[in-house]
Amino acid sequence: MTEKQILKKIDAWDENDNIQAIIDFIENLPVEERSTAVLSELGRAYNNFYWLDQSAENEKYLQKAIDVFKYLEEELGETASWNYRIGYSYFYLNNSELAKKHFLREQELQGSGNDVDTYLACIEYAQEKGVSPVEVYNGGREGVQYPLERFLHFLEKKAPNLRTLIASGASDAELESFENQIGAKLPEAYKELYRTFNGQKQIVPFFATGNQHFVSLSEVTEIQERWLSFVKQHYGENWKNVRLSEEIFFDEEDVQNTLFNEKWIPILAGEQFFICMDLDPKQEEFYGQIICVMLNEDINNFEVGYLYNDIKDWLGYIIRNLQSEQLVYNAENNWLEFAEDGNYQEAAYYTEEERTALESYIETTFGKFDEVLHELVSPDIHCDIYLIKPTPERNYYTLVTGGMGAFQMYTPEDYHASPFAELVINLPPTWNIQSEEEKDYWPIRWLKNLARLPIQHQTYLGYGHTIPTNDALEGTNFDCLMLIGAVAQSEDGEQSQWAVAELPSGKEVGFFYVVPLYPEETQFKLDQSADDLLDKFEAADIPYPPVVDINRVNVCEDYEAMETPNLLDNIAWAFNDRFYGSLMHFWDAIRDYNADIENDLEDFTPFATIFSSSKVMMMYEAYIKSEKDILENERLLNPETFDNPDEDGMYYARILAELESEDRNYYGALNLLRHIHNTLSNKDLGDHIFFEGFDLESYQEDGTPVIYLNLGS
């Protein structure tokens, strides 16, 4: 094997925390294949083996790591990664002096080692307190004692005025009374938080994000009543029957899909944005997890989501951001806020000058707008919709978004168009624009949904992209939306170039038409290309600019998807525990992985049809802890699964999974692999984490393919 292939194999095992496999693999490599880089990974694996089980017995692995790194010192001693890794070994052996020396050298070399600031802060704080740095790093009492002390210490040094807002701690009697009030037992870490401080003396923003403040025990009921009142006002007395759609709710396995739950206890609260401790999770082991809730009168913008496993992880997040100065004190407003270059996604709005220029371009390119449908709640972008009424020259309504382009989309490196975009849809002159019935309102709804899609899924929208609507759009047979370039027209009506607004800031904002498609047209586009589909539109005399016609001809009415079961044969991939909600994120990961091992994907068509069925039955083998690891779409093939656990308490299982595509009549190749990956993401595959294709076993009577997944080590 080449060094690159060896390192990629190690990386895949590392993602699954299969450290023993890495150690065994490297220790058994021929001497000539144990390069400097490979041996460095062996030292790292020794460190990680200790990290997974921090017992006194396993401290010998830290010493093994040090021995390896000292052997490599002549070659790597002046690299940041070497200093980080040996510093890590010394830290967990409580050798503060040598750990500090190497961590400081790592910083001098401008390394990016995980938690270096935290390790150094723990060493400094441990010396002040007279305890070990590992004890400080692990948190002390309930895992939160030292993070809380360090948080208050930061406020005293850097934000004394903000520190005065912190209230004194709650008594054990108050905590017991609160438990009786809510009818639930509080996690010990939560109690430790409230023994340290019980909310704020004044209800003013402590964090700029959502104008949130720390909630006292006595406030919880009032905040929950206000929250419930909002839900009832906007979703009626039957609000309990309202659910967030799968398009915006990604934590179905962990968090209850509801708009309000009295067992969601607010820790931070703003007017419509809450950070809560969840005492009613979907699974018992997640009791006390931290979730966020953002209220919105539009169900498509109402957010509920998982944040952290527990209070300890949440406090760790705050401390890390304070240390890295991503979370900074704003003395003028007397609050903590995320720095502009931090990892917090600030709301993106046009400046007044930019919006004026954008509106001028819209009027020049698409026509004078008669009305602006203003957005009332704008948590991330302010997305108005400009309404241009029919004229003799342009006998159709034009709706143009204004606000999506303030946000820079997450475009890949090889994307050559602008990362800023707005959307346009044309509707016939008979369309009831003012109606709120879904058959009339869906164009507006989907413009708003698409405008936020790049933010919510950390992706981008561009030419030829298709976005399934899952169900057919109300009153139509369309179930997908495609984006094509909007072309600017000169005053004499001649088409010129792609419509791009150049704003005073230098930002270039491109415009895309939104075109609804029939299912067969979507299949054709995925199998062929957007250009091929547009050629069919032109041949059928479908006009450009496109105007929505719910009765237009289906240009691919008789098209049958080209089933190609071998599409994934040459794809390399290592399964891991990450869940991919976004197909584009998964595609980025697949491309990066194959590029790293120099596996050419030039001939791979990721969105082509692999099966002419929206359902696939998949058989595979894995290790599971209990029946809880079996998903709703799975069943065990061996009834005796739980008779014989292995030495780690795991059970070997043969599993049959029913995979279902979001598309009604077909399965795309990349989407199938994503669903396979997500199905396996909560399973233990041992050393066999590498995708080696599948065997097509048979077809069921209804045409559903049955496959057997091949996994390699």
PDB file of N, CA and C in Angstrom, residues 611-645:
ATOM      1  N   PHE A 611     -31.847   2.854  -9.198  1.00  0.00           N
ATOM      2  CA  PHE A 611     -32.968   1.914  -9.227  1.00  0.00           C
ATOM      3  C   PHE A 611     -34.242   2.657  -9.601  1.00  0.00           C
ATOM      4  N   SER A 612     -35.076   2.027 -10.432  1.00  0.00           N
ATOM      5  CA  SER A 612     -36.374   2.607 -10.806  1.00  0.00           C
ATOM      6  C   SER A 612     -37.411   2.240  -9.753  1.00  0.00           C
ATOM      7  N   SER A 613     -37.080   2.517  -8.541  1.00  0.00           N
ATOM      8  CA  SER A 613     -37.945   2.218  -7.401  1.00  0.00           C
ATOM      9  C   SER A 613     -37.602   3.212  -6.308  1.00  0.00           C
ATOM     10  N   SER A 614     -38.598   3.669  -5.590  1.00  0.00           N
ATOM     11  CA  SER A 614     -38.334   4.602  -4.499  1.00  0.00           C
ATOM     12  C   SER A 614     -38.028   3.861  -3.202  1.00  0.00           C
ATOM     13  N   LYS A 615     -37.971   2.533  -3.278  1.00  0.00           N
ATOM     14  CA  LYS A 615     -37.717   1.722  -2.088  1.00  0.00           C
ATOM     15  C   LYS A 615     -36.640   0.691  -2.404  1.00  0.00           C
ATOM     16  N   VAL A 616     -35.746   0.460  -1.451  1.00  0.00           N
ATOM     17  CA  VAL A 616     -34.701  -0.558  -1.579  1.00  0.00           C
ATOM     18  C   VAL A 616     -34.613  -1.312  -0.258  1.00  0.00           C
ATOM     19  N   MET A 617     -34.597  -2.638  -0.329  1.00  0.00           N
ATOM     20  CA  MET A 617     -34.394  -3.471   0.855  1.00  0.00           C
ATOM     21  C   MET A 617     -32.907  -3.814   0.929  1.00  0.00           C
ATOM     22  N   MET A 618     -32.295  -3.547   2.092  1.00  0.00           N
ATOM     23  CA  MET A 618     -30.854  -3.761   2.231  1.00  0.00           C
ATOM     24  C   MET A 618     -30.557  -4.702   3.394  1.00  0.00           C
ATOM     25  N   MET A 619     -29.786  -5.744   3.129  1.00  0.00           N
ATOM     26  CA  MET A 619     -29.312  -6.649   4.175  1.00  0.00           C
ATOM     27  C   MET A 619     -27.859  -6.304   4.499  1.00  0.00           C
ATOM     28  N   TYR A 620     -27.543  -6.287   5.791  1.00  0.00           N
ATOM     29  CA  TYR A 620     -26.161  -6.027   6.189  1.00  0.00           C
ATOM     30  C   TYR A 620     -25.915  -6.598   7.583  1.00  0.00           C
ATOM     31  N   GLU A 621     -24.659  -6.556   8.017  1.00  0.00           N
ATOM     32  CA  GLU A 621     -24.270  -7.095   9.315  1.00  0.00           C
ATOM     33  C   GLU A 621     -23.585  -6.010  10.128  1.00  0.00           C
ATOM     34  N   ALA A 622     -23.854  -5.994  11.443  1.00  0.00           N
ATOM     35  CA  ALA A 622     -23.261  -4.990  12.318  1.00  0.00           C
ATOM     36  C   ALA A 622     -23.326  -5.481  13.754  1.00  0.00           C
ATOM     37  N   TYR A 623     -22.698  -4.709  14.648  1.00  0.00           N
ATOM     38  CA  TYR A 623     -22.793  -4.982  16.082  1.00  0.00           C
ATOM     39  C   TYR A 623     -23.676  -3.914  16.715  1.00  0.00           C
ATOM     40  N   ILE A 624     -24.546  -4.339  17.619  1.00  0.00           N
ATOM     41  CA  ILE A 624     -25.453  -3.403  18.280  1.00  0.00           C
ATOM     42  C   ILE A 624     -25.408  -3.623  19.788  1.00  0.00           C
ATOM     43  N   LYS A 625     -25.815  -2.577  20.530  1.00  0.00           N
ATOM     44  CA  LYS A 625     -25.837  -2.670  21.996  1.00  0.00           C
ATOM     45  C   LYS A 625     -27.145  -3.262  22.502  1.00  0.00           C
ATOM     46  N   SER A 626     -28.237  -2.875  21.844  1.00  0.00           N
ATOM     47  CA  SER A 626     -29.556  -3.319  22.295  1.00  0.00           C
ATOM     48  C   SER A 626     -30.550  -3.124  21.162  1.00  0.00           C
ATOM     49  N   GLU A 627     -31.793  -3.458  21.425  1.00  0.00           N
ATOM     50  CA  GLU A 627     -32.844  -3.286  20.423  1.00  0.00           C
ATOM     51  C   GLU A 627     -33.024  -1.825  20.040  1.00  0.00           C
ATOM     52  N   LYS A 628     -32.606  -0.898  20.920  1.00  0.00           N
ATOM     53  CA  LYS A 628     -32.760   0.525  20.627  1.00  0.00           C
ATOM     54  C   LYS A 628     -31.938   0.949  19.415  1.00  0.00           C
ATOM     55  N   ASP A 629     -30.911   0.160  19.087  1.00  0.00           N
ATOM     56  CA  ASP A 629     -30.085   0.494  17.920  1.00  0.00           C
ATOM     57  C   ASP A 629     -30.766   0.136  16.606  1.00  0.00           C
ATOM     58  N   ILE A 630     -31.842  -0.634  16.677  1.00  0.00           N
ATOM     59  CA  ILE A 630     -32.577  -1.008  15.473  1.00  0.00           C
ATOM     60  C   ILE A 630     -33.551   0.118  15.133  1.00  0.00           C
ATOM     61  N   LEU A 631     -33.400   0.703  13.961  1.00  0.00           N
ATOM     62  CA  LEU A 631     -34.234   1.829  13.555  1.00  0.00           C
ATOM     63  C   LEU A 631     -35.644   1.365  13.208  1.00  0.00           C
ATOM     64  N   GLU A 632     -36.548   2.329  13.083  1.00  0.00           N
ATOM     65  CA  GLU A 632     -37.944   2.002  12.781  1.00  0.00           C
ATOM     66  C   GLU A 632     -38.092   1.294  11.439  1.00  0.00           C
ATOM     67  N   ASN A 633     -37.171   1.554  10.526  1.00  0.00           N
ATOM     68  CA  ASN A 633     -37.258   0.954   9.188  1.00  0.00           C
ATOM     69  C   ASN A 633     -36.451  -0.341   9.086  1.00  0.00           C
ATOM     70  N   GLU A 634     -36.085  -0.925  10.233  1.00  0.00           N
ATOM     71  CA  GLU A 634     -35.242  -2.115  10.238  1.00  0.00           C
ATOM     72  C   GLU A 634     -35.876  -3.253  11.042  1.00  0.00           C
ATOM     73  N   ARG A 635     -35.426  -4.463  10.749  1.00  0.00           N
ATOM     74  CA  ARG A 635     -35.779  -5.612  11.587  1.00  0.00           C
ATOM     75  C   ARG A 635     -34.617  -6.595  11.574  1.00  0.00           C
ATOM     76  N   LEU A 636     -34.543  -7.397  12.631  1.00  0.00           N
ATOM     77  CA  LEU A 636     -33.474  -8.384  12.757  1.00  0.00           C
ATOM     78  C   LEU A 636     -33.791  -9.618  11.927  1.00  0.00           C
ATOM     79  N   LEU A 637     -32.768 -10.173  11.286  1.00  0.00           N
ATOM     80  CA  LEU A 637     -32.940 -11.389  10.496  1.00  0.00           C
ATOM     81  C   LEU A 637     -32.588 -12.640  11.299  1.00  0.00           C
ATOM     82  N   ASN A 638     -31.844 -12.464  12.397  1.00  0.00           N
ATOM     83  CA  ASN A 638     -31.520 -13.619  13.243  1.00  0.00           C
ATOM     84  C   ASN A 638     -32.186 -13.454  14.608  1.00  0.00           C
ATOM     85  N   PRO A 639     -33.223 -14.246  14.917  1.00  0.00           N
ATOM     86  CA  PRO A 639     -33.977 -14.117  16.174  1.00  0.00           C
ATOM     87  C   PRO A 639     -33.111 -14.295  17.415  1.00  0.00           C
ATOM     88  N   GLU A 640     -32.004 -15.034  17.292  1.00  0.00           N
ATOM     89  CA  GLU A 640     -31.170 -15.326  18.459  1.00  0.00           C
ATOM     90  C   GLU A 640     -30.133 -14.230  18.716  1.00  0.00           C
ATOM     91  N   THR A 641     -30.313 -13.076  18.114  1.00  0.00           N
ATOM     92  CA  THR A 641     -29.325 -11.993  18.195  1.00  0.00           C
ATOM     93  C   THR A 641     -28.846 -11.734  19.617  1.00  0.00           C
ATOM     94  N   PHE A 642     -29.768 -11.642  20.566  1.00  0.00           N
ATOM     95  CA  PHE A 642     -29.408 -11.205  21.915  1.00  0.00           C
ATOM     96  C   PHE A 642     -29.087 -12.361  22.863  1.00  0.00           C
ATOM     97  N   ASP A 643     -28.838 -13.540  22.308  1.00  0.00           N
ATOM     98  CA  ASP A 643     -28.510 -14.693  23.151  1.00  0.00           C
ATOM     99  C   ASP A 643     -27.050 -14.690  23.594  1.00  0.00           C
ATOM    100  N   ASN A 644     -26.163 -14.197  22.726  1.00  0.00           N
ATOM    101  CA  ASN A 644     -24.729 -14.341  22.999  1.00  0.00           C
ATOM    102  C   ASN A 644     -23.977 -13.029  22.791  1.00  0.00           C
ATOM    103  N   PRO A 645     -23.858 -12.219  23.843  1.00  0.00           N
ATOM    104  CA  PRO A 645     -23.069 -10.990  23.709  1.00  0.00           C
ATOM    105  C   PRO A 645     -21.582 -11.312  23.620  1.00  0.00           C
TER     106      PRO A 645
END
